[in-house]
PDB file of C-alpha atoms in Angstrom:
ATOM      1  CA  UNK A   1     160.384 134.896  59.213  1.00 78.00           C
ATOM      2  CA  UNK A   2     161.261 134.841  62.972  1.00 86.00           C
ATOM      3  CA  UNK A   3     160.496 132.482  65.949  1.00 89.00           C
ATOM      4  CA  UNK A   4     156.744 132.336  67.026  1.00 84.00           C
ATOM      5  CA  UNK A   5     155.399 134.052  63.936  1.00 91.00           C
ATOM      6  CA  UNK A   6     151.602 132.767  62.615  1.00 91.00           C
ATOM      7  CA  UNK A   7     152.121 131.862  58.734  1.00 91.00           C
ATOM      8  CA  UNK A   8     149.770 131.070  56.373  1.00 91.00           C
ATOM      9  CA  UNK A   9     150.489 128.632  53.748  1.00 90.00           C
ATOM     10  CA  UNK A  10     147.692 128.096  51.293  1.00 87.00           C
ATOM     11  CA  UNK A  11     143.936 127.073  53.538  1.00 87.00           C
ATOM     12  CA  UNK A  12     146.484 126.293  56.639  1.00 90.00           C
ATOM     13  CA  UNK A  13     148.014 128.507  59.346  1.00 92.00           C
ATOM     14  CA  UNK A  14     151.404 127.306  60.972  1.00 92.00           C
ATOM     15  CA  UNK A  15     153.322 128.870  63.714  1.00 93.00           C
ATOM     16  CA  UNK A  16     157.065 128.890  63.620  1.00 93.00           C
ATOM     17  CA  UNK A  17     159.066 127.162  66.689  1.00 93.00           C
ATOM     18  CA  UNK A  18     162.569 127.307  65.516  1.00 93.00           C
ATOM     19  CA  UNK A  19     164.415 127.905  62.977  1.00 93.00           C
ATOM     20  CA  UNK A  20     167.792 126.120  61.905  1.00 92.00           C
ATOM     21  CA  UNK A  21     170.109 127.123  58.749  1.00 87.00           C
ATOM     22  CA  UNK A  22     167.351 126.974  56.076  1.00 88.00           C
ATOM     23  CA  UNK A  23     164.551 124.853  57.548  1.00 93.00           C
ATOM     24  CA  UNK A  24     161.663 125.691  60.407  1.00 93.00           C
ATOM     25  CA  UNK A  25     160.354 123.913  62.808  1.00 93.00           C
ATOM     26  CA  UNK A  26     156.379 124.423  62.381  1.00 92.00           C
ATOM     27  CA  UNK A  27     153.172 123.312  63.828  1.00 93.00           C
ATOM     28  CA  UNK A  28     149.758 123.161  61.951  1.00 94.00           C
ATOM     29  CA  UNK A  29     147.610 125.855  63.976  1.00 92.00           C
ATOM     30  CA  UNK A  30     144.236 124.204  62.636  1.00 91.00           C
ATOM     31  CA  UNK A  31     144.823 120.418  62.453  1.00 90.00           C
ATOM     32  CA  UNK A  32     146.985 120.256  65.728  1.00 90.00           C
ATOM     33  CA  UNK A  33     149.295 117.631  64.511  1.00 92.00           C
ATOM     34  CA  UNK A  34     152.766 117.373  65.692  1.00 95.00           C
ATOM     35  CA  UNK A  35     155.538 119.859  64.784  1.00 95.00           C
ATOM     36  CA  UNK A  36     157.658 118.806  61.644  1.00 93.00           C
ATOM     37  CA  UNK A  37     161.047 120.527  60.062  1.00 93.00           C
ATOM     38  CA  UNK A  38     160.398 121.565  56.632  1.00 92.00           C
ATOM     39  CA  UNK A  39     161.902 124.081  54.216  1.00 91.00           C
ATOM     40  CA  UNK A  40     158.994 127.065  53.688  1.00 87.00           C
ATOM     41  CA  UNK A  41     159.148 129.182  50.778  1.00 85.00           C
ATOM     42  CA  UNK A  42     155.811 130.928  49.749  1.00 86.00           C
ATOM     43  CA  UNK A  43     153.984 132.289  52.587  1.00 89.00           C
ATOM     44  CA  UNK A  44     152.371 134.883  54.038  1.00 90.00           C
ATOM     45  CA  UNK A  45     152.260 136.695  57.861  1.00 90.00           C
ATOM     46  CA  UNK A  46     149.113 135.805  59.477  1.00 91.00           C
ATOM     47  CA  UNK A  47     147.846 137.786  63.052  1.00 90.00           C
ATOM     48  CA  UNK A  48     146.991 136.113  66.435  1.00 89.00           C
ATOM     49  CA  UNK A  49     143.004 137.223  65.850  1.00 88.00           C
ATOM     50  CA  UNK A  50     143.302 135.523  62.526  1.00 88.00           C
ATOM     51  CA  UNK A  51     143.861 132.367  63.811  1.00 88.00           C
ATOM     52  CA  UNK A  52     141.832 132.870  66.781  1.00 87.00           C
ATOM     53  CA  UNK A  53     138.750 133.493  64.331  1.00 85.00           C
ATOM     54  CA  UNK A  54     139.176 130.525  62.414  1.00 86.00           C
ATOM     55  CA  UNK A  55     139.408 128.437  65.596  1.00 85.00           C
ATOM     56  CA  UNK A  56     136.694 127.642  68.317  1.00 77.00           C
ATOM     57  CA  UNK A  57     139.102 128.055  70.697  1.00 81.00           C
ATOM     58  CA  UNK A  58     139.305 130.942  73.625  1.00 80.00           C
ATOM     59  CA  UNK A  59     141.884 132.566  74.770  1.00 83.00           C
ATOM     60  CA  UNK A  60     141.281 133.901  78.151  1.00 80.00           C
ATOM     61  CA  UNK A  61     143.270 135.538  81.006  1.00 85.00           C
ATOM     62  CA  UNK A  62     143.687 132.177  83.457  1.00 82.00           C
ATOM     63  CA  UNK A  63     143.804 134.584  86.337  1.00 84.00           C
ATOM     64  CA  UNK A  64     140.064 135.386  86.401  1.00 82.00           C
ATOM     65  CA  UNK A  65     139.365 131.996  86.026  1.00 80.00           C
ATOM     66  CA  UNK A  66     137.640 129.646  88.726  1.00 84.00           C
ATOM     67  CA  UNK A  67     140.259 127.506  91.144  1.00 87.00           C
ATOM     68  CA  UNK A  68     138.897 124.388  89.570  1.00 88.00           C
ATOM     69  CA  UNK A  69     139.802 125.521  85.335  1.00 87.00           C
ATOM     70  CA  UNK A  70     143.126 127.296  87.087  1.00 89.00           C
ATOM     71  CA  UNK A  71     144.525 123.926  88.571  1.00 92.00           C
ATOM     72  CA  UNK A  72     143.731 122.224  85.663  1.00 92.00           C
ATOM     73  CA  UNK A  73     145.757 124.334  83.566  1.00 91.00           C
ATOM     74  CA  UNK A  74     148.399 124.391  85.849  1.00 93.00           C
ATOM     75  CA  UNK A  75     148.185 120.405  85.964  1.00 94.00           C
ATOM     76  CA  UNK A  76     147.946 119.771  82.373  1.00 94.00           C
ATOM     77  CA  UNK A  77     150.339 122.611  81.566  1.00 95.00           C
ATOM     78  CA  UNK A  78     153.283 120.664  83.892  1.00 95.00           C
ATOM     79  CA  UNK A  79     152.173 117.479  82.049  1.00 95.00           C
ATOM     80  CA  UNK A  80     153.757 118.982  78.931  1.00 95.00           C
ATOM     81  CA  UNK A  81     156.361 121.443  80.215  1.00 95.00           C
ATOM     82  CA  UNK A  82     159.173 118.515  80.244  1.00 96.00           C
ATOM     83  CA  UNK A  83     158.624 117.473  76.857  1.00 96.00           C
ATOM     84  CA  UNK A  84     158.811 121.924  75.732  1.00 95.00           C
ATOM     85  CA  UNK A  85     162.610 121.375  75.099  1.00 95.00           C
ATOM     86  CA  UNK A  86     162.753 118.315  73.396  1.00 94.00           C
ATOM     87  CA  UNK A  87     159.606 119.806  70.694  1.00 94.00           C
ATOM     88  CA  UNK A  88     162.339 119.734  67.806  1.00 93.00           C
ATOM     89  CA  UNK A  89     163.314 116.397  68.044  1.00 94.00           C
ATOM     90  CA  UNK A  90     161.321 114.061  67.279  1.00 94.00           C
ATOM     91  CA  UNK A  91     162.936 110.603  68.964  1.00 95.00           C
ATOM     92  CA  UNK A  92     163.190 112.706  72.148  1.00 96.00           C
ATOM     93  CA  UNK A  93     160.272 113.855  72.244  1.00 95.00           C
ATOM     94  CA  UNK A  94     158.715 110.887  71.317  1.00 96.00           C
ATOM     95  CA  UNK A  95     160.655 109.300  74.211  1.00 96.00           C
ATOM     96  CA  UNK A  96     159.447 111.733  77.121  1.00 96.00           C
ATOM     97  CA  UNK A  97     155.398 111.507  75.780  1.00 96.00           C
ATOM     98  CA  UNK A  98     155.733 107.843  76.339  1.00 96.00           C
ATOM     99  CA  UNK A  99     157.672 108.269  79.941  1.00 96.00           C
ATOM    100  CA  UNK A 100     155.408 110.865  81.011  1.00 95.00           C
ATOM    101  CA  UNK A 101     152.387 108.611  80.184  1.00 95.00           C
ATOM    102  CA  UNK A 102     153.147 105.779  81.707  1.00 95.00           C
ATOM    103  CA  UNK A 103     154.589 108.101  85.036  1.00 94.00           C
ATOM    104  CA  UNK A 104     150.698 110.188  85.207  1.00 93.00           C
ATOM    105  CA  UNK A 105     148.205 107.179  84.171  1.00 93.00           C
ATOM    106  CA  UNK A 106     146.966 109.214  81.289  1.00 93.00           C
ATOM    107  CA  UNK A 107     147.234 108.533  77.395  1.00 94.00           C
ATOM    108  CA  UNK A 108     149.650 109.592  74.998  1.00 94.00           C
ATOM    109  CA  UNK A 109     147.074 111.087  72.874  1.00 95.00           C
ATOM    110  CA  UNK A 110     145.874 113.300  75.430  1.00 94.00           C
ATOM    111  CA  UNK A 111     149.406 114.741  76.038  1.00 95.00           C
ATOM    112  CA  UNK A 112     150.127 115.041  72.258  1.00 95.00           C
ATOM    113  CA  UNK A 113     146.892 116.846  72.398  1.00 95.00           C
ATOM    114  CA  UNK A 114     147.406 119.138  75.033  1.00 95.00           C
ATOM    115  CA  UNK A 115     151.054 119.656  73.290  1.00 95.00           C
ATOM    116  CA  UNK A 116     149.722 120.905  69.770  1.00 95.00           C
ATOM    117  CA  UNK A 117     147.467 123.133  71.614  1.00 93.00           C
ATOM    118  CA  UNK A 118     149.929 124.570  73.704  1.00 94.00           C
ATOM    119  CA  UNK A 119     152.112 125.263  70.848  1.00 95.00           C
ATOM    120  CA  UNK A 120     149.837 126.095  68.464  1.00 93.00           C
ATOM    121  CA  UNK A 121     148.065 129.131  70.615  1.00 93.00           C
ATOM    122  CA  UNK A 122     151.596 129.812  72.728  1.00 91.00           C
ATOM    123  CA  UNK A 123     149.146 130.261  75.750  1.00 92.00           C
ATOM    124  CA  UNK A 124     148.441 128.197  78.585  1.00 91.00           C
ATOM    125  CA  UNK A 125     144.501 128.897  78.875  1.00 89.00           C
ATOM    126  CA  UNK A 126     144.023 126.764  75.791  1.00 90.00           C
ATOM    127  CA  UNK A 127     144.484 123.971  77.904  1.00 90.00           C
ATOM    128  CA  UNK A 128     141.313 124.775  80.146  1.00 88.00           C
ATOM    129  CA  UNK A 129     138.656 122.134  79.987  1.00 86.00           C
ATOM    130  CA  UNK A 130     135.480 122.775  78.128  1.00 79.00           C
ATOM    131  CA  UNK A 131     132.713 124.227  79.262  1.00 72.00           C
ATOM    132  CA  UNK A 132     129.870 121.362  79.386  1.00 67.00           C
ATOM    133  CA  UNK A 133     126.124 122.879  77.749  1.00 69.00           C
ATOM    134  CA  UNK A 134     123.213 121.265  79.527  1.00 69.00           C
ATOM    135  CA  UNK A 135     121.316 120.009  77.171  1.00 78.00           C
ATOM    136  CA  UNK A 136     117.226 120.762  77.572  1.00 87.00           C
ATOM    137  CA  UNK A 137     115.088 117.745  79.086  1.00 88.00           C
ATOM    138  CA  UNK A 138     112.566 116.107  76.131  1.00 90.00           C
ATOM    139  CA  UNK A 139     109.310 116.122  77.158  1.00 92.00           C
ATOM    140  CA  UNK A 140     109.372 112.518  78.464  1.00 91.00           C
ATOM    141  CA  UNK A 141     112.326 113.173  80.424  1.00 91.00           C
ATOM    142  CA  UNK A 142     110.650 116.298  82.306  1.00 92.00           C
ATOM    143  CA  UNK A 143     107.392 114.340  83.028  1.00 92.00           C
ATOM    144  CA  UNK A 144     109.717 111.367  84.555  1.00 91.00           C
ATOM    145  CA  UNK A 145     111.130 113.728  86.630  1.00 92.00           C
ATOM    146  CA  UNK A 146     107.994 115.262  87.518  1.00 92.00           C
ATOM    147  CA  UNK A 147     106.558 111.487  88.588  1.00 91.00           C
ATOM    148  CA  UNK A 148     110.107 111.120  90.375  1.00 91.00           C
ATOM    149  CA  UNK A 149     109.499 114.039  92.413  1.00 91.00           C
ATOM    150  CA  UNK A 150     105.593 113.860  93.077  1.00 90.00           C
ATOM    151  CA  UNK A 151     105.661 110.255  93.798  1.00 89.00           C
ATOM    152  CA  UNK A 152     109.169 108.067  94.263  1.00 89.00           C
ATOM    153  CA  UNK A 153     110.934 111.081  96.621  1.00 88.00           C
ATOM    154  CA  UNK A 154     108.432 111.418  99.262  1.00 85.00           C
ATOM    155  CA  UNK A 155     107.704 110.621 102.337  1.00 83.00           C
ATOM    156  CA  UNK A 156     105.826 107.886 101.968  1.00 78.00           C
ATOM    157  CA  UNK A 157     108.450 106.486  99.024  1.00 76.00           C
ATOM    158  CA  UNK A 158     106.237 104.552  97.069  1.00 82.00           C
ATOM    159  CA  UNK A 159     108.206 102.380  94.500  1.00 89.00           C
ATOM    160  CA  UNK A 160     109.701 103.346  90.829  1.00 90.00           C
ATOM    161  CA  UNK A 161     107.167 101.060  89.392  1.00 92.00           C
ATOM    162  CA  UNK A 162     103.944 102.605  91.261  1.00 91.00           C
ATOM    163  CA  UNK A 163     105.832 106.297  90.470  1.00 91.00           C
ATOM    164  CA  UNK A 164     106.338 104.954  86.713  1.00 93.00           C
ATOM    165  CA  UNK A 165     102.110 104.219  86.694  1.00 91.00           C
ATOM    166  CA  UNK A 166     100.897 107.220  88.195  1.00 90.00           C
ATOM    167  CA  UNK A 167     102.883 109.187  85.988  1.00 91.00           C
ATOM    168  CA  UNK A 168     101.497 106.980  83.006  1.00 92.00           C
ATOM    169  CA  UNK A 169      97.558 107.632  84.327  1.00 91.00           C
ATOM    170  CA  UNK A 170      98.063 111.585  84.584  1.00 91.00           C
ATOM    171  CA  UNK A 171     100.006 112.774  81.633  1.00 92.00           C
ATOM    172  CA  UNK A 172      99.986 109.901  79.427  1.00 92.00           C
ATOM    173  CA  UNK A 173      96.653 109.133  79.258  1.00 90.00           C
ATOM    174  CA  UNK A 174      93.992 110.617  77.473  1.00 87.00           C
ATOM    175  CA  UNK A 175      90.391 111.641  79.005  1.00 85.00           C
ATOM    176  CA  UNK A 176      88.684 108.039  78.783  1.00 85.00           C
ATOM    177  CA  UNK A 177      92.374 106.880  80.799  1.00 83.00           C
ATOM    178  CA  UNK A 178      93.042 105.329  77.847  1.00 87.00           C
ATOM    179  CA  UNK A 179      96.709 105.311  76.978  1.00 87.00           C
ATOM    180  CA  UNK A 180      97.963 107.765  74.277  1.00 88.00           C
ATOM    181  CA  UNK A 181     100.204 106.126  71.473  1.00 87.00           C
ATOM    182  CA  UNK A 182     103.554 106.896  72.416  1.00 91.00           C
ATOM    183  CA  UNK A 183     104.510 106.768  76.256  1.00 91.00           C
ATOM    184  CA  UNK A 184     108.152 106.281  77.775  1.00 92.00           C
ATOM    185  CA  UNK A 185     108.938 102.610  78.864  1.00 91.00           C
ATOM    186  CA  UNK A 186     109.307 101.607  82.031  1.00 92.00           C
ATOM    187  CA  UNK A 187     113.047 100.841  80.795  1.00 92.00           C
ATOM    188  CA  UNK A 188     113.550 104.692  79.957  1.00 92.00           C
ATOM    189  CA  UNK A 189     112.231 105.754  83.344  1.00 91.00           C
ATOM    190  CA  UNK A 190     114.707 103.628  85.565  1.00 91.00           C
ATOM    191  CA  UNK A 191     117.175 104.376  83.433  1.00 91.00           C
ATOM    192  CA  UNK A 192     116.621 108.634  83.976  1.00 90.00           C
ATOM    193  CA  UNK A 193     116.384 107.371  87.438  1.00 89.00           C
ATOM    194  CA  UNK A 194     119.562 106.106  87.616  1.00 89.00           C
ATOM    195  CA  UNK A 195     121.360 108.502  85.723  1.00 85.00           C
ATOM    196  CA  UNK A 196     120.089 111.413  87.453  1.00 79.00           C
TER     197      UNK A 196
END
């Protein structure tokens, strides 16, 4: 066994920081919890694409990255950099989390969290932020914007409520102008208003 090796132990894959006389200092690859000194006897080499494929995370080269995910990792990378030397013991390490949260605003949590990730994957890109998915509009949520757009950002800027029942007498009615069972509420079309 030898520093920065990928172990597997049973369902769990650690990665060796340091080793001392007969115990290792070892992080949990998969739950991300902090590093602990133990005394490993059964185990079993395990590969970077191993633990890559059992993760969701992506490793990426942070140089073809945009500005904006580069400076992050740069940013959340120096977070964590002063606590690198102190990962072994505990009570220091401990001690810097807490100084370096209260010094940046930001939670301990998030800088145990970036941490574990850091030393889990031994590469900085794993501290990128994640890509947000657009979700797709519902069907109520594209006709409010269609009512938004054909009737509340015009010219003539009639009001959300007059917007909220034209859009109610062309696609919500039925051919008698009768209104069809289910309809968005004036509630749900201020508040797509306000939200986008």
């Amino acid at each position: 066994m030898q520093k920065n090796e990928l172990i597997r132990i049973e369902d769990n894959i650690y990665r060796v920081l340091d080793i001392k006389d007969d115990k290792v200092l070892i992080i949990n690859c998969l739950k991300h919890t902090m590093p602990i000194w133990d005394v490993i006897d059964n185990y079993e080499s395990c590969s970077e694409e191993y633990l890559i494929s059992m993760t969701d995370v992506r490793i990426f080269d942070i140089e073809a990255a945009t500005t904006f995910i580069r400076k992050k990792v740069r940013e959340r990378y120096q977070l964590i950099a002063p606590i690198l030397p102190f990962v072994g013991d505990a009570t220091m390490r401990k001690a810097v989390i807490q100084y370096l949260a209260d010094e940046n605003n930001i939670s301990k949590q998030s800088i145990r969290h970036y941490l574990c990730l850091y030393l889990s994957y031994q590469n900085i890109s794993v501290l990128a932020p994640k890509e947000r998915k657009e979700r797709q509009l519902t069907e109520d949520e594209k006709n409010i914007r269609w009512a938004l757009n054909k009737f509340y950002y015009t010219r003539f800027k009639s009001s959300l409520k007059t917007a909220y029942i034209n859009m109610l007498k062309l696609k919500y009615s039925d051919s008698e102008g009768q209104l069809i069972e289910r309809y968005p509420s004036f509630t749900q079309f201020t508040y797509f208003y306000r939200k986008n």
